[in-house]
């Protein structure tokens, strides 16, 4: 399996034509967390190298944390 490069990044769309709402940001963070977890599971099923699995697991945990943080902010409003 080739090295895995992270494709899950915090995304904010701001500009004169569009500003992402908090709800849209939460939805995007949830999607990114799901994608990161799916990538981890796929690599696990393919019996990927332990370092690759560790990297994908870390990425999934970070994405989930980002989602949880945004969701908490949303509940506070």
mmCIF file of N, CA and C in Angstrom:
data_model
loop_
_atom_site.group_PDB
_atom_site.id
_atom_site.type_symbol
_atom_site.label_atom_id
_atom_site.label_comp_id
_atom_site.label_asym_id
_atom_site.label_seq_id
_atom_site.Cartn_x
_atom_site.Cartn_y
_atom_site.Cartn_z
ATOM 1 N N UNK A 1 0.859 -1.175 0.000
ATOM 2 C CA UNK A 1 0.000 0.000 0.000
ATOM 3 C C UNK A 1 0.904 1.237 0.000
ATOM 4 N N UNK A 2 0.623 2.210 -0.854
ATOM 5 C CA UNK A 2 1.453 3.425 -0.897
ATOM 6 C C UNK A 2 1.251 4.251 0.375
ATOM 7 N N UNK A 3 2.188 5.156 0.667
ATOM 8 C CA UNK A 3 2.034 5.998 1.851
ATOM 9 C C UNK A 3 0.724 6.774 1.786
ATOM 10 N N UNK A 4 0.144 6.956 2.933
ATOM 11 C CA UNK A 4 -1.132 7.654 3.002
ATOM 12 C C UNK A 4 -0.880 9.116 3.334
ATOM 13 N N UNK A 5 -1.390 9.978 2.499
ATOM 14 C CA UNK A 5 -1.295 11.404 2.755
ATOM 15 C C UNK A 5 -2.660 11.880 3.202
ATOM 16 N N UNK A 6 -2.683 12.659 4.220
ATOM 17 C CA UNK A 6 -3.945 13.131 4.771
ATOM 18 C C UNK A 6 -4.714 13.963 3.753
ATOM 19 N N UNK A 7 -5.970 13.632 3.589
ATOM 20 C CA UNK A 7 -6.840 14.415 2.707
ATOM 21 C C UNK A 7 -7.947 15.088 3.499
ATOM 22 N N UNK A 8 -7.997 14.818 4.791
ATOM 23 C CA UNK A 8 -9.030 15.401 5.629
ATOM 24 C C UNK A 8 -8.439 16.629 6.297
ATOM 25 N N UNK A 9 -8.957 17.763 5.970
ATOM 26 C CA UNK A 9 -8.462 19.030 6.511
ATOM 27 C C UNK A 9 -9.640 19.865 6.989
ATOM 28 N N UNK A 10 -9.416 20.637 8.022
ATOM 29 C CA UNK A 10 -10.484 21.567 8.399
ATOM 30 C C UNK A 10 -10.775 22.477 7.216
ATOM 31 N N UNK A 11 -12.016 22.668 6.929
ATOM 32 C CA UNK A 11 -12.381 23.463 5.769
ATOM 33 C C UNK A 11 -13.311 24.579 6.187
ATOM 34 N N UNK A 12 -12.982 25.755 5.770
ATOM 35 C CA UNK A 12 -13.848 26.901 5.989
ATOM 36 C C UNK A 12 -14.015 27.587 4.654
ATOM 37 N N UNK A 13 -15.247 27.861 4.307
ATOM 38 C CA UNK A 13 -15.512 28.557 3.066
ATOM 39 C C UNK A 13 -15.970 29.957 3.428
ATOM 40 N N UNK A 14 -15.108 30.907 3.212
ATOM 41 C CA UNK A 14 -15.443 32.297 3.464
ATOM 42 C C UNK A 14 -15.080 33.092 2.227
ATOM 43 N N UNK A 15 -15.901 33.981 1.892
ATOM 44 C CA UNK A 15 -15.640 34.843 0.749
ATOM 45 C C UNK A 15 -16.829 35.740 0.534
ATOM 46 N N UNK A 16 -16.695 36.608 -0.415
ATOM 47 C CA UNK A 16 -17.787 37.559 -0.631
ATOM 48 C C UNK A 16 -19.054 36.871 -1.132
ATOM 49 N N UNK A 17 -18.910 35.710 -1.759
ATOM 50 C CA UNK A 17 -20.077 35.009 -2.298
ATOM 51 C C UNK A 17 -20.670 33.985 -1.338
ATOM 52 N N UNK A 18 -19.874 33.522 -0.362
ATOM 53 C CA UNK A 18 -20.385 32.473 0.511
ATOM 54 C C UNK A 18 -19.627 32.452 1.828
ATOM 55 N N UNK A 19 -20.375 32.393 2.888
ATOM 56 C CA UNK A 19 -19.818 32.153 4.208
ATOM 57 C C UNK A 19 -20.551 30.945 4.770
ATOM 58 N N UNK A 20 -19.807 29.977 5.228
ATOM 59 C CA UNK A 20 -20.385 28.751 5.736
ATOM 60 C C UNK A 20 -21.032 29.019 7.098
ATOM 61 N N UNK A 21 -22.245 28.538 7.279
ATOM 62 C CA UNK A 21 -22.910 28.674 8.567
ATOM 63 C C UNK A 21 -22.315 27.668 9.547
ATOM 64 N N UNK A 22 -22.587 27.863 10.826
ATOM 65 C CA UNK A 22 -22.109 26.926 11.835
ATOM 66 C C UNK A 22 -22.683 25.533 11.571
ATOM 67 N N UNK A 23 -23.949 25.468 11.202
ATOM 68 C CA UNK A 23 -24.568 24.172 10.913
ATOM 69 C C UNK A 23 -23.876 23.481 9.736
ATOM 70 N N UNK A 24 -23.545 24.238 8.697
ATOM 71 C CA UNK A 24 -22.834 23.663 7.552
ATOM 72 C C UNK A 24 -21.431 23.210 7.964
ATOM 73 N N UNK A 25 -20.779 23.979 8.815
ATOM 74 C CA UNK A 25 -19.451 23.602 9.299
ATOM 75 C C UNK A 25 -19.511 22.312 10.105
ATOM 76 N N UNK A 26 -20.550 22.184 10.930
ATOM 77 C CA UNK A 26 -20.728 20.956 11.718
ATOM 78 C C UNK A 26 -20.971 19.773 10.793
ATOM 79 N N UNK A 27 -21.831 19.956 9.794
ATOM 80 C CA UNK A 27 -22.110 18.878 8.842
ATOM 81 C C UNK A 27 -20.848 18.460 8.091
ATOM 82 N N UNK A 28 -20.054 19.434 7.677
ATOM 83 C CA UNK A 28 -18.811 19.131 6.969
ATOM 84 C C UNK A 28 -17.831 18.398 7.881
ATOM 85 N N UNK A 29 -17.716 18.838 9.122
ATOM 86 C CA UNK A 29 -16.809 18.180 10.065
ATOM 87 C C UNK A 29 -17.253 16.744 10.318
ATOM 88 N N UNK A 30 -18.570 16.521 10.389
ATOM 89 C CA UNK A 30 -19.076 15.161 10.580
ATOM 90 C C UNK A 30 -18.731 14.288 9.377
ATOM 91 N N UNK A 31 -18.914 14.827 8.182
ATOM 92 C CA UNK A 31 -18.573 14.096 6.965
ATOM 93 C C UNK A 31 -17.082 13.759 6.938
ATOM 94 N N UNK A 32 -16.243 14.722 7.284
ATOM 95 C CA UNK A 32 -14.805 14.488 7.291
ATOM 96 C C UNK A 32 -14.423 13.435 8.327
ATOM 97 N N UNK A 33 -15.069 13.461 9.485
ATOM 98 C CA UNK A 33 -14.796 12.454 10.516
ATOM 99 C C UNK A 33 -15.200 11.067 10.018
ATOM 100 N N UNK A 34 -16.357 10.975 9.373
ATOM 101 C CA UNK A 34 -16.809 9.695 8.820
ATOM 102 C C UNK A 34 -15.857 9.187 7.747
ATOM 103 N N UNK A 35 -15.411 10.090 6.881
ATOM 104 C CA UNK A 35 -14.476 9.708 5.814
ATOM 105 C C UNK A 35 -13.146 9.227 6.395
ATOM 106 N N UNK A 36 -12.663 9.903 7.407
ATOM 107 C CA UNK A 36 -11.393 9.513 8.030
ATOM 108 C C UNK A 36 -11.523 8.140 8.686
ATOM 109 N N UNK A 37 -12.639 7.896 9.357
ATOM 110 C CA UNK A 37 -12.853 6.603 9.998
ATOM 111 C C UNK A 37 -12.993 5.502 8.954
ATOM 112 N N UNK A 38 -13.705 5.783 7.860
ATOM 113 C CA UNK A 38 -13.842 4.808 6.774
ATOM 114 C C UNK A 38 -12.483 4.468 6.152
ATOM 115 N N UNK A 39 -11.626 5.478 5.994
ATOM 116 C CA UNK A 39 -10.286 5.240 5.447
ATOM 117 C C UNK A 39 -9.483 4.345 6.394
ATOM 118 N N UNK A 40 -9.622 4.595 7.686
ATOM 119 C CA UNK A 40 -8.937 3.762 8.686
ATOM 120 C C UNK A 40 -9.430 2.314 8.601
ATOM 121 N N UNK A 41 -10.745 2.126 8.559
ATOM 122 C CA UNK A 41 -11.300 0.774 8.491
ATOM 123 C C UNK A 41 -10.877 0.049 7.214
ATOM 124 N N UNK A 42 -10.867 0.770 6.095
ATOM 125 C CA UNK A 42 -10.452 0.153 4.832
ATOM 126 C C UNK A 42 -8.993 -0.292 4.904
ATOM 127 N N UNK A 43 -8.142 0.542 5.465
ATOM 128 C CA UNK A 43 -6.725 0.183 5.603
ATOM 129 C C UNK A 43 -6.565 -1.000 6.550
ATOM 130 N N UNK A 44 -7.353 -1.016 7.613
ATOM 131 C CA UNK A 44 -7.304 -2.130 8.558
ATOM 132 C C UNK A 44 -7.706 -3.423 7.865
ATOM 133 N N UNK A 45 -8.786 -3.367 7.070
ATOM 134 C CA UNK A 45 -9.247 -4.549 6.339
ATOM 135 C C UNK A 45 -8.219 -5.028 5.322
ATOM 136 N N UNK A 46 -7.432 -4.089 4.784
ATOM 137 C CA UNK A 46 -6.405 -4.442 3.797
ATOM 138 C C UNK A 46 -5.100 -4.859 4.466
ATOM 139 N N UNK A 47 -5.108 -4.920 5.798
ATOM 140 C CA UNK A 47 -3.924 -5.298 6.576
ATOM 141 C C UNK A 47 -2.745 -4.382 6.260
ATOM 142 N N UNK A 48 -3.022 -3.088 6.311
ATOM 143 C CA UNK A 48 -2.006 -2.070 6.018
ATOM 144 C C UNK A 48 -0.896 -2.099 7.061
ATOM 145 N N UNK A 49 0.189 -1.468 6.715
ATOM 146 C CA UNK A 49 1.342 -1.358 7.601
ATOM 147 C C UNK A 49 0.918 -0.678 8.908
ATOM 148 N N UNK A 50 1.447 -1.125 10.050
ATOM 149 C CA UNK A 50 1.067 -0.526 11.338
ATOM 150 C C UNK A 50 1.234 0.997 11.408
ATOM 151 N N UNK A 51 2.273 1.525 10.781
ATOM 152 C CA UNK A 51 2.455 2.980 10.802
ATOM 153 C C UNK A 51 1.335 3.687 10.036
ATOM 154 N N UNK A 52 0.893 3.068 8.947
ATOM 155 C CA UNK A 52 -0.214 3.632 8.177
ATOM 156 C C UNK A 52 -1.484 3.617 9.012
ATOM 157 N N UNK A 53 -1.721 2.503 9.691
ATOM 158 C CA UNK A 53 -2.902 2.400 10.546
ATOM 159 C C UNK A 53 -2.857 3.431 11.669
ATOM 160 N N UNK A 54 -1.697 3.587 12.285
ATOM 161 C CA UNK A 54 -1.559 4.582 13.358
ATOM 162 C C UNK A 54 -1.857 5.984 12.846
ATOM 163 N N UNK A 55 -1.334 6.296 11.666
ATOM 164 C CA UNK A 55 -1.550 7.615 11.077
ATOM 165 C C UNK A 55 -3.029 7.853 10.778
ATOM 166 N N UNK A 56 -3.679 6.857 10.193
ATOM 167 C CA UNK A 56 -5.101 6.992 9.866
ATOM 168 C C UNK A 56 -5.965 7.045 11.122
ATOM 169 N N UNK A 57 -5.573 6.295 12.133
ATOM 170 C CA UNK A 57 -6.322 6.338 13.392
ATOM 171 C C UNK A 57 -6.215 7.724 14.027
ATOM 172 N N UNK A 58 -5.007 8.272 14.020
ATOM 173 C CA UNK A 58 -4.802 9.618 14.563
ATOM 174 C C UNK A 58 -5.624 10.635 13.791
ATOM 175 N N UNK A 59 -5.601 10.531 12.481
ATOM 176 C CA UNK A 59 -6.374 11.448 11.646
ATOM 177 C C UNK A 59 -7.868 11.338 11.946
ATOM 178 N N UNK A 60 -8.361 10.114 12.120
ATOM 179 C CA UNK A 60 -9.780 9.910 12.430
ATOM 180 C C UNK A 60 -10.125 10.510 13.790
ATOM 181 N N UNK A 61 -9.240 10.345 14.763
ATOM 182 C CA UNK A 61 -9.485 10.904 16.092
ATOM 183 C C UNK A 61 -9.486 12.432 16.068
ATOM 184 N N UNK A 62 -8.580 13.014 15.305
ATOM 185 C CA UNK A 62 -8.533 14.475 15.184
ATOM 186 C C UNK A 62 -9.795 14.994 14.511
ATOM 187 N N UNK A 63 -10.208 14.327 13.430
ATOM 188 C CA UNK A 63 -11.416 14.747 12.719
ATOM 189 C C UNK A 63 -12.635 14.618 13.622
ATOM 190 N N UNK A 64 -12.692 13.554 14.406
ATOM 191 C CA UNK A 64 -13.828 13.373 15.323
ATOM 192 C C UNK A 64 -13.825 14.450 16.404
ATOM 193 N N UNK A 65 -12.653 14.771 16.899
ATOM 194 C CA UNK A 65 -12.529 15.821 17.915
ATOM 195 C C UNK A 65 -12.986 17.164 17.358
ATOM 196 N N UNK A 66 -12.600 17.457 16.121
ATOM 197 C CA UNK A 66 -13.007 18.702 15.461
ATOM 198 C C UNK A 66 -14.534 18.756 15.354
ATOM 199 N N UNK A 67 -15.136 17.632 14.955
ATOM 200 C CA UNK A 67 -16.600 17.563 14.860
ATOM 201 C C UNK A 67 -17.230 17.785 16.240
ATOM 202 N N UNK A 68 -16.720 17.097 17.259
ATOM 203 C CA UNK A 68 -17.264 17.243 18.608
ATOM 204 C C UNK A 68 -17.159 18.679 19.105
ATOM 205 N N UNK A 69 -16.025 19.330 18.834
ATOM 206 C CA UNK A 69 -15.843 20.725 19.249
ATOM 207 C C UNK A 69 -16.859 21.643 18.571
ATOM 208 N N UNK A 70 -17.040 21.474 17.262
ATOM 209 C CA UNK A 70 -18.007 22.305 16.539
ATOM 210 C C UNK A 70 -19.433 22.036 17.012
ATOM 211 N N UNK A 71 -19.721 20.775 17.266
ATOM 212 C CA UNK A 71 -21.066 20.414 17.726
ATOM 213 C C UNK A 71 -21.335 21.039 19.087
ATOM 214 N N UNK A 72 -20.342 21.030 19.962
ATOM 215 C CA UNK A 72 -20.485 21.645 21.277
ATOM 216 C C UNK A 72 -20.721 23.141 21.130
ATOM 217 N N UNK A 73 -19.991 23.787 20.227
ATOM 218 C CA UNK A 73 -20.204 25.212 19.975
ATOM 219 C C UNK A 73 -21.616 25.467 19.486
ATOM 220 N N UNK A 74 -22.103 24.574 18.617
ATOM 221 C CA UNK A 74 -23.439 24.734 18.067
ATOM 222 C C UNK A 74 -24.510 24.583 19.119
ATOM 223 N N UNK A 75 -24.293 23.699 20.072
ATOM 224 C CA UNK A 75 -25.274 23.485 21.139
ATOM 225 C C UNK A 75 -25.294 24.682 22.096
ATOM 226 N N UNK A 76 -24.177 25.399 22.145
ATOM 227 C CA UNK A 76 -24.082 26.541 23.049
ATOM 228 C C UNK A 76 -24.752 27.797 22.513
ATOM 229 N N UNK A 77 -25.116 27.779 21.246
ATOM 230 C CA UNK A 77 -25.727 28.973 20.641
ATOM 231 C C UNK A 77 -27.227 28.920 20.698
#
